[in-house]
Amino acid sequence: MNNPYTYARIDLKGLVRNLTSIKKSIRKGTAVMAVVKSDAYGHGIAAVSTALERAGVDGFGVAFIQEGVVLRQAGISSPIYVLSGFQPGEEDMLIDHNLVPLVYSAGQVELLDRESGKRNVRRNIHLKIDTGMGRLGFLYDDMTALNRVLEKTKNLNITGVATHISDAHDSAYFTKVQIKRFQKVQGFLESRLSRRLISHAANTDTFFNYPESCFDMVRAGISLYGYGRKGLTPVMHVFSKLISVKTLKKGYAVSYGRTYRLKKDTAVGVLPVGYADGYSRMLSNTGFVGIKGKKVYVIGRVTMNHTMIDMKGVNARVGDKVLIIGKDGTMYIGADQIASLASTISYELLCSMGSSLKRIYE
Ligand SMILES: *Cc1c(COP(=O)(O)O)cnc(C)c1O
């Protein structure tokens, strides 16, 4: 059951504005794939994708086939790329819903090729190349596997080639190494196939910082949701409300483990939000929220459904609105800022809060 008192407001206009800013800051003519895996990073895959398709995005990226099926059921007709390929037995689903898998093994290609032949259909696939991520993909120098794929593919169109950059945030050197490795494979495949492929390599951190990484298409995730560069609009705004305020005496301890002891008589507020809502327990004694434009700190441990705050300097009453992340008037609490206090990244905080809370779209 959703928390009845804490909710996420999703600003679809802000989302579309972010798409426009992304398009403006990449090379003209570069296509944009909107990455909407994990329920659009907690923002809701159907609503987000519908808004983006209307705004003219070029395609969608999901982690799993099942998410692609949800998109088709929501009426999405743009290309849908399945970033993690597929597992044996899922070939029919791919074909039925016209999803483009990023395949990463010769065995996968054979399975899909055979099924397509049997059903007398032709579907598109992209080849995923591991140029240094160490996750999914044909190794960039494994020409044996790539040759095998080229020879075995009879009933499929290889229409694209992709890689994923592992360290764009911190290493220009390694990012350039990965781009070089990718260009080599791309050149090899295009010359063997004697045609152009749709090449794509860049996620948010990469396309904003390395124009040469854009190729034909970029894969935008976190930037669509308002993070990863200044000037974007945060799309998710989480609000809660005060459900209790009472004054506790100097020396009184707050919450489990009695990790916070009041240094003087203090008005302590209680918020109906906790780690069950994705508000990490790591924010114990370190997070902050916004009330009436003021920063208010979390005291004691964050519990499953409740979080306590020190009400010093704020004049607020039970029932008053509390900003957890996002924007309210002039007050802004970045998901990236709160995430870093919890030793994580905006991605994780948005996913976990967005997928636990009730969402309201506007
Ligand atoms: C999640 C993901 C992206 C999007 O990354 P952002 O940093 O959110 O822009 C792009 N490509 C792949 C393969 C991904 O898994």
Short mmCIF file of C-alpha atoms and ligand atoms in Angstrom, two decimals:
data_model
loop_
_atom_site.label_atom_id
_atom_site.label_comp_id
_atom_site.label_asym_id
_atom_site.label_seq_id
_atom_site.Cartn_x
_atom_site.Cartn_y
_atom_site.Cartn_z
CA MET A 1 0.00 0.00 0.00
CA ASN A 2 1.19 3.52 -0.84
CA ASN A 3 1.98 5.95 1.89
CA PRO A 4 -1.22 8.06 2.16
CA TYR A 5 0.49 11.25 3.35
CA THR A 6 3.63 11.49 1.25
CA TYR A 7 3.56 11.69 -2.55
CA ALA A 8 5.61 12.45 -5.63
CA ARG A 9 4.49 15.20 -7.95
CA ILE A 10 5.71 14.54 -11.51
CA ASP A 11 6.12 17.60 -13.71
CA LEU A 12 5.64 16.37 -17.29
CA LYS A 13 6.17 19.86 -18.73
CA GLY A 14 9.56 19.96 -17.03
CA LEU A 15 10.34 16.57 -18.55
CA VAL A 16 9.58 17.84 -22.06
CA ARG A 17 11.60 20.98 -21.37
CA ASN A 18 14.57 18.77 -20.48
CA LEU A 19 14.23 16.91 -23.79
CA THR A 20 14.39 20.26 -25.58
CA SER A 21 17.53 21.33 -23.65
CA ILE A 22 19.20 18.00 -24.41
CA LYS A 23 18.45 18.34 -28.12
CA LYS A 24 19.89 21.86 -28.10
CA SER A 25 23.12 20.81 -26.46
CA ILE A 26 24.00 17.86 -28.69
CA ARG A 27 25.08 17.86 -32.31
CA LYS A 28 22.24 18.80 -34.63
CA GLY A 29 20.55 15.80 -36.19
CA THR A 30 21.52 13.40 -33.41
CA ALA A 31 18.57 11.21 -32.43
CA VAL A 32 17.53 10.94 -28.78
CA MET A 33 16.59 7.62 -27.20
CA ALA A 34 14.74 8.24 -23.92
CA VAL A 35 15.86 5.70 -21.33
CA VAL A 36 12.75 4.75 -19.38
CA LYS A 37 13.92 1.58 -17.62
CA SER A 38 12.92 0.93 -14.01
CA ASP A 39 9.56 2.65 -14.41
CA ALA A 40 11.27 5.70 -15.93
CA TYR A 41 13.63 6.03 -12.98
CA GLY A 42 10.61 5.95 -10.67
CA HIS A 43 8.66 8.62 -12.59
CA GLY A 44 6.17 6.18 -14.19
CA ILE A 45 6.98 4.61 -17.54
CA ALA A 46 3.60 5.04 -19.29
CA ALA A 47 3.01 8.72 -18.46
CA VAL A 48 6.63 9.70 -19.09
CA SER A 49 6.87 7.85 -22.40
CA THR A 50 3.55 9.14 -23.70
CA ALA A 51 4.62 12.73 -22.96
CA LEU A 52 8.01 12.21 -24.60
CA GLU A 53 6.58 10.51 -27.69
CA ARG A 54 4.23 13.45 -28.17
CA ALA A 55 7.19 15.79 -27.81
CA GLY A 56 8.98 14.00 -30.63
CA VAL A 57 11.59 11.79 -28.99
CA ASP A 58 13.12 9.27 -31.43
CA GLY A 59 12.86 6.05 -29.43
CA PHE A 60 12.83 4.44 -26.01
CA GLY A 61 15.32 2.35 -24.07
CA VAL A 62 14.21 -0.23 -21.53
CA ALA A 63 16.19 -2.78 -19.56
CA PHE A 64 13.88 -5.74 -20.10
CA ILE A 65 11.49 -6.97 -22.79
CA GLN A 66 8.61 -6.93 -20.32
CA GLU A 67 9.01 -3.16 -19.95
CA GLY A 68 8.87 -2.87 -23.74
CA VAL A 69 5.59 -4.79 -23.74
CA VAL A 70 4.19 -2.35 -21.16
CA LEU A 71 5.18 0.51 -23.48
CA ARG A 72 3.42 -1.07 -26.47
CA GLN A 73 0.32 -1.63 -24.31
CA ALA A 74 0.47 2.06 -23.38
CA GLY A 75 0.24 2.85 -27.09
CA ILE A 76 3.86 3.72 -27.81
CA SER A 77 4.64 3.18 -31.50
CA SER A 78 8.25 4.52 -31.66
CA PRO A 79 11.21 2.15 -31.80
CA ILE A 80 11.84 0.45 -28.45
CA TYR A 81 15.35 -0.78 -27.68
CA VAL A 82 15.87 -3.50 -25.08
CA LEU A 83 19.22 -2.55 -23.59
CA SER A 84 19.84 -5.88 -21.86
CA GLY A 85 18.95 -8.11 -24.79
CA PHE A 86 16.77 -11.10 -24.00
CA GLN A 87 16.81 -14.57 -22.50
CA PRO A 88 16.04 -17.86 -24.27
CA GLY A 89 12.29 -18.30 -24.56
CA GLU A 90 11.59 -14.61 -25.00
CA GLU A 91 12.05 -14.53 -28.80
CA ASP A 92 8.31 -14.59 -29.47
CA MET A 93 7.71 -11.65 -27.19
CA LEU A 94 10.37 -9.63 -29.00
CA ILE A 95 8.88 -10.44 -32.39
CA ASP A 96 5.25 -9.93 -31.36
CA HIS A 97 5.87 -6.48 -29.94
CA ASN A 98 8.46 -5.39 -32.47
CA LEU A 99 11.18 -4.63 -29.92
CA VAL A 100 14.82 -4.11 -30.94
CA PRO A 101 17.17 -6.03 -28.64
CA LEU A 102 20.77 -5.03 -28.05
CA VAL A 103 22.17 -8.53 -28.43
CA TYR A 104 25.40 -9.50 -26.76
CA SER A 105 26.11 -13.09 -27.77
CA ALA A 106 26.23 -15.17 -30.93
CA GLY A 107 23.88 -17.67 -29.29
CA GLN A 108 21.25 -14.97 -28.86
CA VAL A 109 21.49 -14.02 -32.51
CA GLU A 110 21.11 -17.66 -33.57
CA LEU A 111 18.02 -18.15 -31.40
CA LEU A 112 16.31 -15.05 -32.70
CA ASP A 113 17.38 -15.71 -36.27
CA ARG A 114 15.89 -19.21 -36.14
CA GLU A 115 12.60 -18.02 -34.63
CA SER A 116 12.30 -15.20 -37.19
CA GLY A 117 12.93 -17.71 -40.00
CA LYS A 118 10.25 -20.03 -38.62
CA ARG A 119 7.73 -17.23 -38.42
CA ASN A 120 8.82 -15.70 -41.69
CA VAL A 121 9.37 -12.21 -40.23
CA ARG A 122 12.39 -9.88 -40.28
CA ARG A 123 13.23 -7.89 -37.22
CA ASN A 124 15.97 -5.37 -36.42
CA ILE A 125 18.73 -5.94 -33.91
CA HIS A 126 21.59 -3.84 -32.60
CA LEU A 127 24.88 -5.39 -31.55
CA LYS A 128 26.08 -4.42 -28.10
CA ILE A 129 29.85 -4.07 -27.76
CA ASP A 130 31.77 -4.16 -24.48
CA THR A 131 34.51 -1.56 -24.91
CA GLY A 132 35.42 -1.33 -21.23
CA MET A 133 32.27 -1.45 -19.15
CA GLY A 134 32.80 -5.09 -18.20
CA ARG A 135 29.08 -5.81 -18.24
CA LEU A 136 27.11 -6.93 -21.31
CA GLY A 137 28.40 -6.98 -24.87
CA PHE A 138 30.67 -8.70 -27.39
CA LEU A 139 34.24 -7.90 -26.42
CA TYR A 140 35.50 -5.13 -28.70
CA ASP A 141 38.37 -7.29 -29.98
CA ASP A 142 36.44 -10.56 -30.32
CA MET A 143 36.27 -10.57 -34.12
CA THR A 144 35.64 -14.32 -34.12
CA ALA A 145 32.30 -13.86 -32.35
CA LEU A 146 31.37 -10.87 -34.51
CA ASN A 147 32.24 -12.75 -37.71
CA ARG A 148 30.14 -15.66 -36.52
CA VAL A 149 27.21 -13.30 -36.01
CA LEU A 150 27.61 -11.78 -39.46
CA GLU A 151 27.69 -15.22 -41.06
CA LYS A 152 24.78 -16.66 -39.09
CA THR A 153 22.36 -13.78 -39.53
CA LYS A 154 19.90 -14.61 -42.31
CA ASN A 155 16.49 -13.51 -41.07
CA LEU A 156 17.44 -10.44 -39.06
CA ASN A 157 18.58 -6.94 -40.01
CA ILE A 158 21.58 -5.69 -38.08
CA THR A 159 20.65 -2.01 -38.01
CA GLY A 160 22.76 -0.67 -35.19
CA VAL A 161 25.77 -1.00 -32.95
CA ALA A 162 26.09 0.25 -29.39
CA THR A 163 28.44 0.48 -26.47
CA HIS A 164 28.26 1.86 -22.94
CA ILE A 165 30.80 4.21 -21.34
CA SER A 166 31.88 3.34 -17.82
CA ASP A 167 33.73 6.35 -16.45
CA ALA A 168 32.70 9.51 -18.33
CA HIS A 169 32.27 11.39 -15.08
CA ASP A 170 35.87 10.94 -13.96
CA SER A 171 38.14 9.76 -16.75
CA ALA A 172 38.49 11.63 -20.04
CA TYR A 173 41.35 9.31 -20.86
CA PHE A 174 39.37 6.08 -20.54
CA THR A 175 36.29 7.55 -22.19
CA LYS A 176 38.40 8.35 -25.24
CA VAL A 177 39.86 4.83 -25.20
CA GLN A 178 36.33 3.41 -25.22
CA ILE A 179 35.23 5.70 -28.05
CA LYS A 180 38.26 4.63 -30.13
CA ARG A 181 37.56 0.95 -29.52
CA PHE A 182 33.93 1.52 -30.49
CA GLN A 183 34.83 3.35 -33.70
CA LYS A 184 37.01 0.43 -34.73
CA VAL A 185 34.21 -2.10 -34.30
CA GLN A 186 31.76 0.23 -35.97
CA GLY A 187 34.08 0.60 -38.97
CA PHE A 188 34.59 -3.16 -39.16
CA LEU A 189 30.85 -3.93 -39.09
CA GLU A 190 29.92 -1.21 -41.55
CA SER A 191 32.53 -2.33 -44.05
CA ARG A 192 31.53 -5.99 -43.71
CA LEU A 193 27.84 -5.14 -44.13
CA SER A 194 28.53 -2.42 -46.73
CA ARG A 195 26.06 -0.01 -45.14
CA ARG A 196 25.68 2.53 -42.38
CA LEU A 197 24.54 1.45 -38.94
CA ILE A 198 22.83 3.46 -36.23
CA SER A 199 25.70 3.92 -33.77
CA HIS A 200 25.15 4.94 -30.16
CA ALA A 201 27.40 5.11 -27.14
CA ALA A 202 26.56 8.03 -24.89
CA ASN A 203 24.55 8.34 -21.72
CA THR A 204 24.01 11.70 -19.98
CA ASP A 205 27.49 12.16 -18.51
CA THR A 206 29.02 11.22 -21.84
CA PHE A 207 27.01 13.24 -24.37
CA PHE A 208 27.19 16.44 -22.37
CA ASN A 209 30.96 16.26 -22.04
CA TYR A 210 32.15 14.50 -25.22
CA PRO A 211 30.53 15.78 -28.42
CA GLU A 212 32.40 13.09 -30.37
CA SER A 213 30.48 10.44 -28.39
CA CYS A 214 27.10 11.42 -29.84
CA PHE A 215 27.36 9.39 -33.10
CA ASP A 216 23.84 8.90 -34.54
CA MET A 217 21.89 8.69 -31.31
CA VAL A 218 22.34 9.41 -27.60
CA ARG A 219 20.69 7.51 -24.75
CA ALA A 220 19.33 10.06 -22.30
CA GLY A 221 18.25 8.91 -18.86
CA ILE A 222 18.94 11.02 -15.79
CA SER A 223 19.08 14.31 -17.76
CA LEU A 224 15.46 13.86 -18.86
CA TYR A 225 14.53 13.67 -15.21
CA GLY A 226 16.42 16.87 -14.48
CA TYR A 227 19.82 15.82 -13.18
CA GLY A 228 23.33 15.45 -14.56
CA ARG A 229 23.83 19.05 -15.59
CA LYS A 230 22.92 22.49 -14.27
CA GLY A 231 19.98 24.24 -15.89
CA LEU A 232 17.74 21.19 -16.26
CA THR A 233 14.36 21.00 -14.52
CA PRO A 234 13.90 18.43 -11.76
CA VAL A 235 10.81 16.42 -12.67
CA MET A 236 10.05 14.66 -9.38
CA HIS A 237 8.98 16.67 -6.33
CA VAL A 238 8.29 14.76 -3.14
CA PHE A 239 6.07 16.25 -0.47
CA SER A 240 5.07 15.10 2.97
CA LYS A 241 3.42 16.82 5.92
CA LEU A 242 3.96 17.30 9.61
CA ILE A 243 1.91 14.82 11.62
CA SER A 244 3.21 15.69 15.09
CA VAL A 245 5.15 18.45 16.83
CA LYS A 246 6.04 18.22 20.48
CA THR A 247 8.67 19.69 22.75
CA LEU A 248 11.08 17.25 24.29
CA LYS A 249 13.38 18.04 27.19
CA LYS A 250 17.14 18.55 27.03
CA GLY A 251 18.84 15.15 27.27
CA TYR A 252 15.89 13.25 25.74
CA ALA A 253 16.91 10.82 23.01
CA VAL A 254 15.20 10.57 19.62
CA SER A 255 14.46 7.36 17.69
CA TYR A 256 15.96 3.86 17.62
CA GLY A 257 19.35 3.32 19.14
CA ARG A 258 19.09 6.73 20.90
CA THR A 259 21.73 8.06 18.50
CA TYR A 260 20.57 11.67 18.90
CA ARG A 261 20.29 13.34 22.29
CA LEU A 262 18.75 16.80 22.54
CA LYS A 263 21.19 19.50 23.66
CA LYS A 264 18.33 21.66 24.89
CA ASP A 265 14.54 21.62 25.04
CA THR A 266 13.52 21.15 21.42
CA ALA A 267 10.37 21.06 19.29
CA VAL A 268 10.60 17.75 17.47
CA GLY A 269 8.52 17.20 14.34
CA VAL A 270 7.49 13.85 12.91
CA LEU A 271 7.16 13.22 9.17
CA PRO A 272 5.27 10.23 7.73
CA VAL A 273 8.12 9.21 5.44
CA GLY A 274 10.75 6.55 6.03
CA TYR A 275 12.94 3.97 4.41
CA ALA A 276 9.88 2.03 3.20
CA ASP A 277 9.28 5.05 0.97
CA GLY A 278 12.84 5.04 -0.33
CA TYR A 279 13.98 7.68 2.15
CA SER A 280 17.20 5.91 3.05
CA ARG A 281 18.10 5.01 6.60
CA MET A 282 21.51 6.43 5.67
CA LEU A 283 19.88 9.86 6.06
CA SER A 284 19.64 9.31 9.82
CA ASN A 285 21.11 12.35 11.63
CA THR A 286 22.22 13.86 8.30
CA GLY A 287 19.34 14.49 5.86
CA PHE A 288 17.29 17.67 5.68
CA VAL A 289 13.87 18.74 4.43
CA GLY A 290 12.22 22.08 3.65
CA ILE A 291 9.43 23.73 5.61
CA LYS A 292 8.19 27.21 4.68
CA GLY A 293 11.39 27.87 2.76
CA LYS A 294 13.67 26.84 5.63
CA LYS A 295 16.11 23.96 5.87
CA VAL A 296 15.21 21.58 8.70
CA TYR A 297 17.46 18.69 9.77
CA VAL A 298 16.71 15.04 10.35
CA ILE A 299 17.51 13.93 13.89
CA GLY A 300 17.88 10.36 15.06
CA ARG A 301 17.42 7.30 12.90
CA VAL A 302 15.09 7.29 9.94
CA THR A 303 12.54 4.55 10.66
CA MET A 304 10.41 2.48 8.29
CA ASN A 305 7.50 4.92 8.11
CA HIS A 306 8.63 7.97 10.10
CA THR A 307 11.42 10.52 10.27
CA MET A 308 12.02 13.04 13.05
CA ILE A 309 13.20 16.61 12.50
CA ASP A 310 14.48 19.45 14.68
CA MET A 311 11.96 22.28 14.28
CA LYS A 312 14.36 24.98 15.51
CA GLY A 313 13.74 28.29 13.74
CA VAL A 314 10.60 27.23 11.87
CA ASN A 315 7.15 28.21 12.78
CA ALA A 316 5.08 25.31 11.53
CA ARG A 317 2.12 23.29 12.68
CA VAL A 318 0.75 19.83 12.31
CA GLY A 319 -0.67 19.50 8.79
CA ASP A 320 1.87 21.85 7.17
CA LYS A 321 3.46 20.78 3.91
CA VAL A 322 7.07 19.55 3.91
CA LEU A 323 9.39 19.39 0.89
CA ILE A 324 11.44 16.19 0.80
CA ILE A 325 13.10 16.49 -2.61
CA GLY A 326 12.60 18.82 -5.57
CA LYS A 327 11.26 22.33 -5.71
CA ASP A 328 8.64 24.27 -3.79
CA GLY A 329 8.48 27.98 -4.56
CA THR A 330 12.01 29.26 -4.16
CA MET A 331 13.15 26.33 -2.06
CA TYR A 332 15.08 23.64 -3.90
CA ILE A 333 16.38 20.36 -2.49
CA GLY A 334 18.25 18.42 -5.18
CA ALA A 335 17.82 14.65 -5.28
CA ASP A 336 21.56 14.55 -6.03
CA GLN A 337 22.30 16.53 -2.86
CA ILE A 338 20.20 14.29 -0.61
CA ALA A 339 21.49 11.17 -2.38
CA SER A 340 25.06 12.17 -1.70
CA LEU A 341 24.28 12.55 2.02
CA ALA A 342 23.12 8.93 1.84
CA SER A 343 26.32 7.93 -0.01
CA THR A 344 24.43 7.24 -3.23
CA ILE A 345 23.39 8.96 -6.47
CA SER A 346 20.26 10.76 -7.64
CA TYR A 347 19.37 7.72 -9.80
CA GLU A 348 18.92 5.46 -6.79
CA LEU A 349 16.99 7.97 -4.69
CA LEU A 350 14.60 8.81 -7.57
CA CYS A 351 14.04 5.11 -8.38
CA SER A 352 13.38 4.13 -4.81
CA MET A 353 11.17 7.07 -3.79
CA GLY A 354 9.33 7.22 -7.11
CA SER A 355 8.56 3.52 -7.18
CA SER A 356 7.30 3.42 -3.58
CA LEU A 357 5.20 6.58 -3.49
CA LYS A 358 1.89 7.55 -5.01
CA ARG A 359 2.54 9.74 -8.07
CA ILE A 360 0.54 12.76 -9.10
CA TYR A 361 1.00 14.01 -12.66
CA GLU A 362 0.77 17.55 -13.85
C1 LIG B 1 20.71 3.48 -17.93
C2 LIG B 1 21.42 3.53 -19.22
C3 LIG B 1 21.55 4.74 -19.94
C4 LIG B 1 21.10 6.08 -19.40
O1 LIG B 1 22.08 6.62 -18.57
P1 LIG B 1 21.95 8.06 -17.88
O2 LIG B 1 23.24 8.23 -17.19
O3 LIG B 1 20.80 7.98 -16.96
O4 LIG B 1 21.73 9.06 -18.98
C5 LIG B 1 22.14 4.67 -21.18
N1 LIG B 1 22.59 3.50 -21.69
C6 LIG B 1 22.49 2.34 -21.02
C7 LIG B 1 23.02 1.09 -21.64
C8 LIG B 1 21.94 2.32 -19.76
O5 LIG B 1 21.86 1.16 -19.09
#
